[in-house]
Amino acid sequence: MSGLGPVNIFSEGGSEERAENARLASFVGAIAVGDLVKSTLGPKGMDKVLQSLTDGNITVTNDGATILKSIALDNAAAKVLVNISKVQDDEVGDGTTSVCVLAAELLREAERLINQKIHPQTVVEGYRIASATALKALEESAVNNGTNEALFRKDLINIAKTTLSSKVLSQDKEYFANLAVDAVLRLKGSTSLEHIQIIKKIGGKLMDSYLDEGFILDKKIGVNQPKRIENAKILIANTPMDTDKIKIFGARVRVDATGKLAELERAEKDKMKEKVEKIKAHGINCFINRQLIYNWPEQLFADSNITAIEHADFVGIERLALVLGGEITSTFDHPELVKLGSCKLIEEIIIGEDRLIKFSGVAAGEACTVVLRGATHQLLDEAERSLHDALCVLSQTVAEPRTVLGGGCSECLMAKAVDDVARTTEGKKAMAVEAFARALRQLPTILADNAGYDSSDLVTQLRARHNEGKSSSGLDMYNGCVADVKELGITESFKLKRQVLLSASEASEMILRVDDIIRAAPRQQYHVFASFYEMDAMMSATITASSFNNDGPCSDMRCSPEQVAYDGPVRQSYWQSAPDPKCGNTWLEADWSAVGAFDIDSFSISYGHLGRTFSANLVGLAVTTAKTATGATETRKIPSSYLYCNSSSSSSSSLSSEPAYFSAGRLDGCMFETGWFGDASLFRNVVGMRFEWTLKAPPLQGAVCQMNVNRIVVRLVSERHGGGGLSGGAVAGVCVAAIGGVVVLVYGVLFHVRRRNLAKRRRAGRLL
Amino acid sequence: MAEGNSAPKSRAFKEKEKPAEVRSSNIVAAKAVSDAVRTSLGPRGMDKMIQSGNGEVVITNDGATILKQMSVLHPAAKMLVDLSAAQDVEAGDGTTSVVVLAGSLLTAAEKLLEKGIHPTTIAESFQRAAAKSAEYLTEMSVPLDLNDRESLLKSATTSLSSKIVSQYSSLLAPIAVDSVMRVIDPATSTNVDLGDIRLVTKVGGTIDDTEMVDGLVLTQNVIKAGGGPTRMDRARIGLIQFQLSPPKPDMDNQIVVNDYRQMDRILKEERAYLLNMCKQIKKSGCNVLLIQKSILRDAVNDLSLHFLAKLKILAIKEIERDEVEFICKSTGCKPIADIESFTEDKLGYADVVEEVTTAGANVVKILGVKNAGKTVSVLIHGANQLVLEEAERSLHDALCVIRCLVKKRALIAGGGAPEIEVSQRLYKYAKTLKGMEAYCFQAFAEALEVIPTTLAENAGLNPISIVTELRNRHNKGEKTAGINVRKGIISNILDENVLQPLLVSTSAIELASETVKMIMKIDDIVAVR
């Protein structure tokens, strides 16, 4: 290279790391991740606080998967470790830390071997031999008590206790282990945890948590309706119970007299009444709707002694349908075809300060609810995660009843087997086999370290015991000594251990084989504020939202979408949801299908409402995309963890280059970028977007929940599908309208588009 | 192998510095929060004035409120805020004590950490000690009969004594007791839904004017614009969820007017439409009309008010939707969502509905309700908004205290007596233990003394002499010796009528130790997106 100038093979911003450097980067990254989580391992492991940089929310957790999921990483190898931890979480639910730590330890050993000039492939070869041996040893040591019910239950309780002992529930593990086992055994062998509902209520102590057969819904029963129903017949529906409106925009009624308007109003009410009659024809005594039930239908239900529960959220309603054995219905013309849900008893109960509805004696006998109580939100969240882990492991164990011993015993057992093989293996790979055994022994070492004991002493003792043939020896972390873990009842699921071993060795092997890291050039992005006439294309999008206040033209500053007006430099447009006294869901939908599908690089949406702050968990976003091949539409929901949401004052608005417009109020927003946070495929071939908000805060005295979307910013990747003119942008000002004593802040909508297309860029430059 | 072990070992050792720092920063932050509320504990505790970001001022003595208003940033501090909120939900009172206790436990834990005891060991021992304390407290408690009004009053008074409104405790305590007793069935109830007790605040007059109303109090005023009545005897109450204004369907609509005759007709029709509605209401016998607020339409217009006044119907508008359930429960009426279904069976009956002016504030009282549900309204008066809010909070606390007694029917002494007693017993118990646990139990016992210490400090007494004397007296077997803050001496606290529910104390200790456990187990703060 010396004589020549550097030859650029990669485009600007791209880079390559080779051989030693690449390997070094991998090792450093992976080992750092392992070190980060290793202090959470074991019964005396510590917790981490995850503090969000954006809204300051805190999470306290001991769960490896949760920690790793949350931290931002920029290292390929580290990401591999995060991934195996995620897979572990999905597969077995627990052992997420162990798998990461074992992989990191394997790489640490490999690094040492490579420094001794052993070829990575030789190390891989050795690791393969070792992992096969270890797996065999593990299988041999596994015990199957699946046939003996009493013994199996004891096994399950032991497993639950072992899992919980490293979590926040450790103090009351006996109690929670029984609780978890009871819940899982109700499932009768199924591994679907959907039947187990976990409700968190602040207040009380952890020991006040309990398992309740049946299903608890965090909703209220309507006014004047029966609060207690025996032998309930339940219709579960998803239908608008306000008024059945014509959903074509621009549809309007022309009349020439007030009387006719009154008739119209009457007709609307009669239509609703008819709908209620149809629902009643199902012979039900309880009606549960996903959407709101307005006063009028509520009264009709009350009159006919039917309990109507409104606004059960989506997850709630699906679960209800599942546990009550009913179907979600939207039309009511054929009662004979509808499968009704049923349960023995519906009643109101009080947990803490809240009233909830309990369904007991439900059709699906496996369903049950765990009510968690605790001092702080953090505690409750962590308790839920811990319990979920335990439930996962238990349900997996029911499916695969083999168990192995915990407390470092299995690891030592495997290490011993691997050591034995190492002695008979020839060649350099024997060193790798030995190294594998050392890495396995690191797990008990870390366990002891975390508990503050002399790890070298304990682990060597443990090794000696195993060599004496006491193959059930392990670490007793409560007394700090080596003991028979079989007697202590420290049991783990075989599936979990196997998964840890296999994932870790596979991941380390994969990372070891890497000798070159190529970073692609970051996607170039250009900022173009679209010109005014281009807006027309954007406007060919149909924007709909959850019903509007159609008070005529924009005179009172509340516009319906089709009335968005542009006049001169002050362009006013915004979307405002209908004021919702119940603070339910509001949504906004943009449909670009008339223009064609296109790829989006990122979007951000900013919103403000009646002075309340939104946090990320109050916003759910779903995106509709169209597959070009089939033409079918599908909905993909963006996981909320991929969303970057902030609630900011106007001055720190990250999106705005014209802050003057937004100075009158808050600017809360969420953004999603395909490359940074999430799955790039989420935003390919998009034809529309649907944004949903759940406004959780109760209304202030005299206020209603209302959502004002200020603007949506969409960045396009390219315009493959004829999105030629799709790059509009319009900026609007701030309107303040006083409605019923409530000041509503309304902003404008703005679309601005970034693109990489050179021709477009030039054109755009000209426009600017 | 030796080498394999030593390398990670040394690394692990180096890493130990960070967890220690994180832990100490957590402890410092949490202690700062607890110190902030410490001075408001007890009958001689001081109040805090909190100015919020938008310039509003709150003056309060209630720990949960102070902490809610303080915008804390530190994660550990946030946990203490949550802790106080949890105590508020669970017990309603003792929100300051629980935070002070948590702070003191953390101080104790800090000392134990310095001695080199592992944080998990401390956390677990503390939880065991907390369980033991709850056991001791339960042993010490006196079972209570809910018909024993005297004891209920005493505990409500104890809770009120530390608030601004303490001099009115003789007035507020009976109100608290009576309202809870009214909404429950003392024989069977195990919980109270405080939603059945409506606290209505009105500026004007003094707290002396606060009263419990057997019936319903509405803050909304009677509409007098049309000249309608403001008092109605033998009232028949209808609650409507539709509007007495020109029709407005949900569909978009447009009235097309072609000439002036048509305009006339439109006006006439509107008149007829409204008159028809009003007549129909009158026909059912209704003479008091409550109208639910609507955001989409005017509840009434001038014309309909005029008709209502002529038909001698008293009208009240702007009823919130979330009030509807309570109103229905209290008056026995049923909400009516459509004029067609306005029938007599949906009406509620009351002897009198009247707009009264008490102490300069107008409220509507509905009295002598027939078939009333188990609800009660309390009308709180106060000289200004700040006092009023604090009075409402204090009364809420007092209600919670009574609720605690309904939930768990047992009482213990107040004035720091139970804390000292538990602390003494824990000391004794610690002597039977060995190892780290014994140390931790001792530290826990000492930490409990923070309650009497703070009580004494806030009352301007010498904390050391008071606490040592308390120890001495308890050692002699005077289990109920506590600080008599008013006289500044130690006496049998039961003679002073200072009583509190068992649940407040047990839940404070248990919740505090749970939170401390969580804080102790943290060894790293990771910034995430």
Tab-separated table of C-alpha atoms in Angstrom, chain B residues 68-421:
chain	number	residue	atom	x	y	z
B	68	LYS	CA	-45.992	13.873	43.108
B	69	GLN	CA	-45.402	17.581	42.595
B	70	MET	CA	-41.635	17.409	42.880
B	71	SER	CA	-40.292	16.618	39.468
B	72	VAL	CA	-37.503	14.244	40.342
B	73	LEU	CA	-35.119	12.959	37.725
B	74	HIS	CA	-33.012	10.363	39.426
B	75	PRO	CA	-34.259	6.814	38.915
B	76	ALA	CA	-33.973	5.891	42.581
B	77	ALA	CA	-35.774	9.061	43.615
B	78	LYS	CA	-38.554	8.205	41.204
B	79	MET	CA	-38.948	4.872	42.895
B	80	LEU	CA	-39.550	6.587	46.218
B	81	VAL	CA	-42.204	8.753	44.618
B	82	ASP	CA	-43.884	5.609	43.374
B	83	LEU	CA	-43.536	4.084	46.799
B	84	SER	CA	-45.419	6.933	48.350
B	85	ALA	CA	-48.110	6.629	45.700
B	86	ALA	CA	-48.433	2.912	46.433
B	87	GLN	CA	-48.921	3.607	50.126
B	88	ASP	CA	-51.547	6.133	49.102
B	89	VAL	CA	-53.404	3.463	47.155
B	90	GLU	CA	-53.030	0.772	49.754
B	91	ALA	CA	-53.549	2.667	52.976
B	92	GLY	CA	-54.187	6.283	52.000
B	93	ASP	CA	-52.315	7.575	55.002
B	94	GLY	CA	-48.725	7.257	56.159
B	95	THR	CA	-47.412	8.432	52.803
B	96	THR	CA	-44.754	10.525	54.503
B	97	SER	CA	-43.795	7.853	57.013
B	98	VAL	CA	-43.212	5.280	54.312
B	99	VAL	CA	-40.715	7.513	52.510
B	100	VAL	CA	-38.971	8.546	55.726
B	101	LEU	CA	-38.733	4.900	56.659
B	102	ALA	CA	-37.302	3.939	53.282
B	103	GLY	CA	-34.711	6.707	53.614
B	104	SER	CA	-33.717	5.490	57.032
B	105	LEU	CA	-33.479	1.883	55.866
B	106	LEU	CA	-31.210	2.997	53.055
B	107	THR	CA	-28.972	4.845	55.503
B	108	ALA	CA	-28.744	1.664	57.523
B	109	ALA	CA	-28.018	-0.338	54.392
B	110	GLU	CA	-25.253	2.058	53.447
B	111	LYS	CA	-23.516	1.408	56.748
B	112	LEU	CA	-23.893	-2.319	56.297
B	113	LEU	CA	-22.420	-2.081	52.817
B	114	GLU	CA	-19.401	-0.324	54.252
B	115	LYS	CA	-18.908	-3.292	56.543
B	116	GLY	CA	-18.648	-5.411	53.398
B	117	ILE	CA	-21.947	-7.220	53.615
B	118	HIS	CA	-23.281	-8.296	50.252
B	119	PRO	CA	-26.188	-6.139	49.051
B	120	THR	CA	-28.455	-9.117	48.331
B	121	THR	CA	-27.900	-10.403	51.848
B	122	ILE	CA	-28.882	-7.009	53.232
B	123	ALA	CA	-31.925	-6.771	51.005
B	124	GLU	CA	-33.152	-10.220	51.900
B	125	SER	CA	-32.545	-9.814	55.612
B	126	PHE	CA	-34.431	-6.529	55.538
B	127	GLN	CA	-37.395	-8.206	53.961
B	128	ARG	CA	-37.357	-10.920	56.560
B	129	ALA	CA	-37.102	-8.278	59.250
B	130	ALA	CA	-40.046	-6.453	57.714
B	131	ALA	CA	-42.117	-9.624	57.777
B	132	LYS	CA	-41.128	-10.124	61.412
B	133	SER	CA	-42.064	-6.528	62.210
B	134	ALA	CA	-45.472	-6.954	60.634
B	135	GLU	CA	-45.901	-10.027	62.788
B	136	TYR	CA	-45.006	-8.086	65.931
B	137	LEU	CA	-47.290	-5.239	64.974
B	138	THR	CA	-50.170	-7.641	64.461
B	139	GLU	CA	-49.482	-9.167	67.861
B	140	MET	CA	-49.568	-5.741	69.479
B	141	SER	CA	-52.729	-4.607	67.754
B	142	VAL	CA	-56.099	-4.388	69.408
B	143	PRO	CA	-59.007	-5.831	67.481
B	144	LEU	CA	-61.683	-3.340	66.618
B	145	ASP	CA	-65.410	-3.541	66.310
B	146	LEU	CA	-66.730	-1.266	63.609
B	147	ASN	CA	-69.598	-0.285	65.895
B	148	ASP	CA	-67.045	1.209	68.250
B	149	ARG	CA	-67.472	4.754	67.013
B	150	GLU	CA	-65.201	6.147	69.676
B	151	SER	CA	-62.118	4.299	68.402
B	152	LEU	CA	-62.913	5.118	64.810
B	153	LEU	CA	-63.105	8.785	65.694
B	154	LYS	CA	-59.807	8.592	67.535
B	155	SER	CA	-57.994	7.126	64.559
B	156	ALA	CA	-59.473	9.643	62.165
B	157	THR	CA	-58.415	12.401	64.549
B	158	THR	CA	-54.863	11.041	64.679
B	159	SER	CA	-54.620	11.169	60.928
B	160	LEU	CA	-56.046	14.692	60.787
B	161	SER	CA	-53.852	15.966	63.608
B	162	SER	CA	-50.815	16.247	61.376
B	163	LYS	CA	-52.580	18.320	58.740
B	164	ILE	CA	-53.338	21.979	58.320
B	165	VAL	CA	-56.888	21.305	59.284
B	166	SER	CA	-55.946	19.759	62.618
B	167	GLN	CA	-57.917	22.249	64.659
B	168	TYR	CA	-61.017	21.190	62.845
B	169	SER	CA	-60.465	17.520	63.527
B	170	SER	CA	-63.408	17.445	65.923
B	171	LEU	CA	-65.575	18.384	62.973
B	172	LEU	CA	-63.919	16.438	60.177
B	173	ALA	CA	-63.335	13.184	62.044
B	174	PRO	CA	-67.059	12.501	62.614
B	175	ILE	CA	-67.726	13.379	58.991
B	176	ALA	CA	-65.133	10.866	57.836
B	177	VAL	CA	-66.431	8.142	60.119
B	178	ASP	CA	-70.085	8.757	59.341
B	179	SER	CA	-69.626	8.878	55.601
B	180	VAL	CA	-67.738	5.593	55.493
B	181	MET	CA	-70.220	3.930	57.824
B	182	ARG	CA	-73.034	5.123	55.623
B	183	VAL	CA	-71.743	3.536	52.429
B	184	ILE	CA	-70.844	0.173	53.915
B	185	ASP	CA	-72.504	-2.542	55.831
B	186	PRO	CA	-70.384	-2.766	59.001
B	187	ALA	CA	-71.153	-6.409	59.505
B	188	THR	CA	-70.007	-7.774	56.172
B	189	SER	CA	-67.910	-5.264	54.250
B	190	THR	CA	-64.236	-5.889	53.793
B	191	ASN	CA	-63.507	-2.946	51.555
B	192	VAL	CA	-64.840	0.513	50.880
B	193	ASP	CA	-65.216	2.061	47.486
B	194	LEU	CA	-64.312	5.662	48.151
B	195	GLY	CA	-65.969	6.494	44.847
B	196	ASP	CA	-69.235	6.288	46.749
B	197	ILE	CA	-68.187	9.260	48.848
B	198	ARG	CA	-68.229	12.462	46.914
B	199	LEU	CA	-66.102	15.318	48.128
B	200	VAL	CA	-67.303	18.644	46.785
B	201	THR	CA	-65.183	21.722	47.344
B	202	LYS	CA	-66.340	25.301	47.232
B	203	VAL	CA	-64.321	28.388	48.002
B	204	GLY	CA	-66.002	30.603	50.565
B	205	GLY	CA	-66.579	30.439	54.282
B	206	THR	CA	-64.237	28.511	56.505
B	207	ILE	CA	-63.600	24.853	57.058
B	208	ASP	CA	-66.098	25.146	59.925
B	209	ASP	CA	-68.855	25.258	57.361
B	210	THR	CA	-67.933	21.846	55.994
B	211	GLU	CA	-70.842	19.482	56.213
B	212	MET	CA	-71.934	16.028	55.292
B	213	VAL	CA	-75.015	16.043	53.152
B	214	ASP	CA	-77.455	13.198	53.316
B	215	GLY	CA	-78.228	13.217	49.653
B	216	LEU	CA	-76.399	14.747	46.780
B	217	VAL	CA	-74.509	17.974	46.261
B	218	LEU	CA	-73.960	19.339	42.794
B	219	THR	CA	-71.480	22.100	42.094
B	220	GLN	CA	-73.266	23.022	38.906
B	221	ASN	CA	-75.702	25.864	39.316
B	222	VAL	CA	-79.326	26.019	38.406
B	223	ILE	CA	-79.808	27.807	35.099
B	224	LYS	CA	-81.616	30.998	35.855
B	225	ALA	CA	-81.348	32.586	32.437
B	226	GLY	CA	-84.878	31.623	31.464
B	227	GLY	CA	-86.319	32.638	34.808
B	228	GLY	CA	-86.975	29.097	35.981
B	229	PRO	CA	-87.424	27.994	39.587
B	230	THR	CA	-84.420	27.477	41.888
B	231	ARG	CA	-86.188	25.396	44.492
B	232	MET	CA	-88.406	22.430	44.000
B	233	ASP	CA	-90.280	20.536	46.663
B	234	ARG	CA	-91.255	16.954	46.009
B	235	ALA	CA	-88.806	16.843	43.185
B	236	ARG	CA	-88.946	14.274	40.421
B	237	ILE	CA	-85.531	14.174	38.932
B	238	GLY	CA	-84.744	13.233	35.377
B	239	LEU	CA	-81.222	12.882	34.054
B	240	ILE	CA	-81.054	13.321	30.318
B	241	GLN	CA	-78.224	12.544	27.949
B	242	PHE	CA	-79.733	14.312	24.974
B	243	GLN	CA	-79.918	18.002	24.308
B	244	LEU	CA	-82.684	20.531	24.274
B	245	SER	CA	-81.382	22.377	21.261
B	246	PRO	CA	-82.146	22.284	17.570
B	247	PRO	CA	-81.617	18.840	16.044
B	248	LYS	CA	-78.238	17.870	14.752
B	249	PRO	CA	-77.761	14.442	13.240
B	250	ASP	CA	-74.381	12.799	13.067
B	251	MET	CA	-74.352	13.059	9.310
B	252	ASP	CA	-73.099	16.160	7.647
B	253	ASN	CA	-76.012	18.367	6.915
B	254	GLN	CA	-76.980	21.566	5.250
B	255	ILE	CA	-80.250	23.397	5.377
B	256	VAL	CA	-80.987	25.016	2.077
B	257	VAL	CA	-83.093	28.126	2.346
B	258	ASN	CA	-84.669	29.316	-0.865
B	259	ASP	CA	-86.766	32.247	0.268
B	260	TYR	CA	-87.734	34.227	3.337
B	261	ARG	CA	-90.973	32.284	3.910
B	262	GLN	CA	-88.991	29.207	4.336
B	263	MET	CA	-86.841	30.963	6.902
B	264	ASP	CA	-89.950	31.680	8.896
B	265	ARG	CA	-90.968	28.085	8.664
B	266	ILE	CA	-87.581	26.907	9.874
B	267	LEU	CA	-87.785	29.123	12.912
B	268	LYS	CA	-91.294	27.967	13.655
B	269	GLU	CA	-90.361	24.352	13.297
B	270	GLU	CA	-87.447	24.769	15.645
B	271	ARG	CA	-89.786	26.302	18.187
B	272	ALA	CA	-92.282	23.503	17.804
B	273	TYR	CA	-89.550	20.889	18.050
B	274	LEU	CA	-88.242	22.254	21.311
B	275	LEU	CA	-91.645	22.898	22.799
B	276	ASN	CA	-92.649	19.371	21.988
B	277	MET	CA	-89.648	17.998	23.824
B	278	CYS	CA	-90.212	20.173	26.859
B	279	LYS	CA	-93.868	19.200	26.995
B	280	GLN	CA	-93.027	15.571	26.812
B	281	ILE	CA	-90.660	16.017	29.724
B	282	LYS	CA	-93.353	17.762	31.725
B	283	LYS	CA	-95.857	15.055	30.859
B	284	SER	CA	-93.795	12.423	32.598
B	285	GLY	CA	-94.068	14.469	35.779
B	286	CYS	CA	-90.469	15.497	35.839
B	287	ASN	CA	-89.762	18.833	37.484
B	288	VAL	CA	-86.008	18.741	37.932
B	289	LEU	CA	-83.906	18.189	34.863
B	290	LEU	CA	-80.211	17.336	34.942
B	291	ILE	CA	-78.592	17.628	31.528
B	292	GLN	CA	-75.402	15.823	30.621
B	293	LYS	CA	-72.711	17.898	29.039
B	294	SER	CA	-72.156	17.484	25.350
B	295	ILE	CA	-69.161	18.629	23.435
B	296	LEU	CA	-70.825	18.522	20.098
B	297	ARG	CA	-73.939	20.503	20.823
B	298	ASP	CA	-75.307	23.098	23.174
B	299	ALA	CA	-77.116	21.446	26.036
B	300	VAL	CA	-79.893	24.018	26.035
B	301	ASN	CA	-80.599	27.212	24.175
B	302	ASP	CA	-82.526	30.302	25.205
B	303	LEU	CA	-85.699	29.062	23.677
B	304	SER	CA	-85.748	25.726	25.449
B	305	LEU	CA	-84.831	27.415	28.734
B	306	HIS	CA	-87.763	29.686	28.291
B	307	PHE	CA	-90.082	26.743	27.791
B	308	LEU	CA	-88.627	24.916	30.763
B	309	ALA	CA	-89.140	27.973	32.952
B	310	LYS	CA	-92.741	28.275	31.810
B	311	LEU	CA	-93.346	24.629	32.567
B	312	LYS	CA	-91.785	25.157	35.998
B	313	ILE	CA	-88.937	22.758	35.494
B	314	LEU	CA	-85.715	23.346	37.306
B	315	ALA	CA	-82.787	22.715	34.982
B	316	ILE	CA	-79.148	22.062	35.672
B	317	LYS	CA	-76.719	21.579	32.826
B	318	GLU	CA	-73.070	20.554	32.409
B	319	ILE	CA	-73.341	17.245	34.230
B	320	GLU	CA	-70.142	15.361	33.453
B	321	ARG	CA	-70.422	11.892	32.026
B	322	ASP	CA	-68.379	10.384	34.820
B	323	GLU	CA	-70.728	11.932	37.371
B	324	VAL	CA	-73.706	10.159	35.866
B	325	GLU	CA	-73.141	6.864	37.603
B	326	PHE	CA	-72.831	8.513	41.006
B	327	ILE	CA	-75.892	10.693	40.489
B	328	CYS	CA	-77.910	7.685	39.432
B	329	LYS	CA	-76.788	5.759	42.437
B	330	SER	CA	-77.591	8.622	44.805
B	331	THR	CA	-80.932	9.732	43.439
B	332	GLY	CA	-82.260	6.498	42.057
B	333	CYS	CA	-82.881	7.982	38.639
B	334	LYS	CA	-81.830	6.374	35.385
B	335	PRO	CA	-80.125	8.226	32.580
B	336	ILE	CA	-82.358	8.888	29.599
B	337	ALA	CA	-80.664	9.076	26.250
B	338	ASP	CA	-83.660	9.741	24.062
B	339	ILE	CA	-86.777	11.825	24.419
B	340	GLU	CA	-88.956	8.911	23.309
B	341	SER	CA	-87.942	6.874	26.297
B	342	PHE	CA	-88.566	9.682	28.769
B	343	THR	CA	-90.922	7.850	31.078
B	344	GLU	CA	-91.844	8.156	34.688
B	345	ASP	CA	-90.088	5.010	35.845
B	346	LYS	CA	-86.733	6.543	35.023
B	347	LEU	CA	-87.184	9.444	37.403
B	348	GLY	CA	-85.711	9.781	40.863
B	349	TYR	CA	-87.584	11.265	43.811
B	350	ALA	CA	-86.399	13.688	46.443
B	351	ASP	CA	-88.112	15.823	49.056
B	352	VAL	CA	-86.377	18.950	47.971
B	353	VAL	CA	-83.957	20.160	45.332
B	354	GLU	CA	-82.659	23.563	46.084
B	355	GLU	CA	-79.922	25.927	45.183
B	356	VAL	CA	-78.541	27.187	48.452
B	357	THR	CA	-75.950	29.743	49.252
B	358	THR	CA	-73.759	28.578	52.060
B	359	ALA	CA	-70.866	30.761	53.045
B	360	GLY	CA	-70.864	32.674	49.814
B	361	ALA	CA	-70.895	29.697	47.529
B	362	ASN	CA	-73.787	28.400	45.492
B	363	VAL	CA	-74.438	24.712	45.374
B	364	VAL	CA	-77.420	22.593	44.545
B	365	LYS	CA	-78.516	20.197	47.224
B	366	ILE	CA	-80.771	17.269	46.637
B	367	LEU	CA	-82.189	16.202	49.979
B	368	GLY	CA	-84.498	13.531	51.251
B	369	VAL	CA	-83.944	11.138	48.416
B	370	LYS	CA	-86.217	8.121	48.273
B	371	ASN	CA	-84.673	4.756	47.452
B	372	ALA	CA	-81.245	6.278	47.726
B	373	GLY	CA	-78.249	4.081	47.154
B	374	LYS	CA	-75.404	3.916	49.597
B	375	THR	CA	-73.687	7.147	48.705
B	376	VAL	CA	-72.874	10.303	50.536
B	377	SER	CA	-71.656	13.777	49.648
B	378	VAL	CA	-69.412	15.970	51.711
B	379	LEU	CA	-69.385	19.667	51.022
B	380	ILE	CA	-66.069	21.210	52.002
B	381	HIS	CA	-65.695	24.923	52.448
B	382	GLY	CA	-62.474	26.849	52.805
B	383	ALA	CA	-61.209	30.382	52.697
B	384	ASN	CA	-59.094	29.921	49.623
B	385	GLN	CA	-58.292	27.357	47.008
B	386	LEU	CA	-55.071	26.234	48.704
B	387	VAL	CA	-56.661	25.542	52.057
B	388	LEU	CA	-59.550	23.910	50.324
B	389	GLU	CA	-57.389	21.509	48.384
B	390	GLU	CA	-55.433	20.603	51.470
B	391	ALA	CA	-58.632	20.096	53.422
B	392	GLU	CA	-59.895	17.775	50.721
B	393	ARG	CA	-56.647	15.795	50.774
B	394	SER	CA	-56.748	15.590	54.559
B	395	LEU	CA	-60.314	14.413	54.575
B	396	HIS	CA	-59.446	11.860	51.923
B	397	ASP	CA	-56.648	10.601	54.149
B	398	ALA	CA	-59.031	10.365	57.069
B	399	LEU	CA	-61.491	8.424	54.910
B	400	CYS	CA	-58.664	6.110	53.907
B	401	VAL	CA	-57.823	5.528	57.547
B	402	ILE	CA	-61.365	4.420	58.208
B	403	ARG	CA	-61.231	2.288	55.077
B	404	CYS	CA	-58.081	0.628	56.409
B	405	LEU	CA	-59.974	-0.225	59.558
B	406	VAL	CA	-62.749	-1.744	57.514
B	407	LYS	CA	-60.238	-3.785	55.554
B	408	LYS	CA	-58.288	-4.935	58.573
B	409	ARG	CA	-60.154	-4.416	61.779
B	410	ALA	CA	-57.315	-3.754	64.160
B	411	LEU	CA	-55.800	-0.711	65.792
B	412	ILE	CA	-52.421	0.094	67.201
B	413	ALA	CA	-51.129	3.026	69.167
B	414	GLY	CA	-49.579	5.999	67.405
B	415	GLY	CA	-46.992	8.513	68.511
B	416	GLY	CA	-44.003	6.372	67.682
B	417	ALA	CA	-44.941	3.742	70.239
B	418	PRO	CA	-45.294	0.776	67.901
B	419	GLU	CA	-42.071	1.584	66.063
B	420	ILE	CA	-40.081	1.644	69.276
B	421	GLU	CA	-41.718	-1.516	70.513
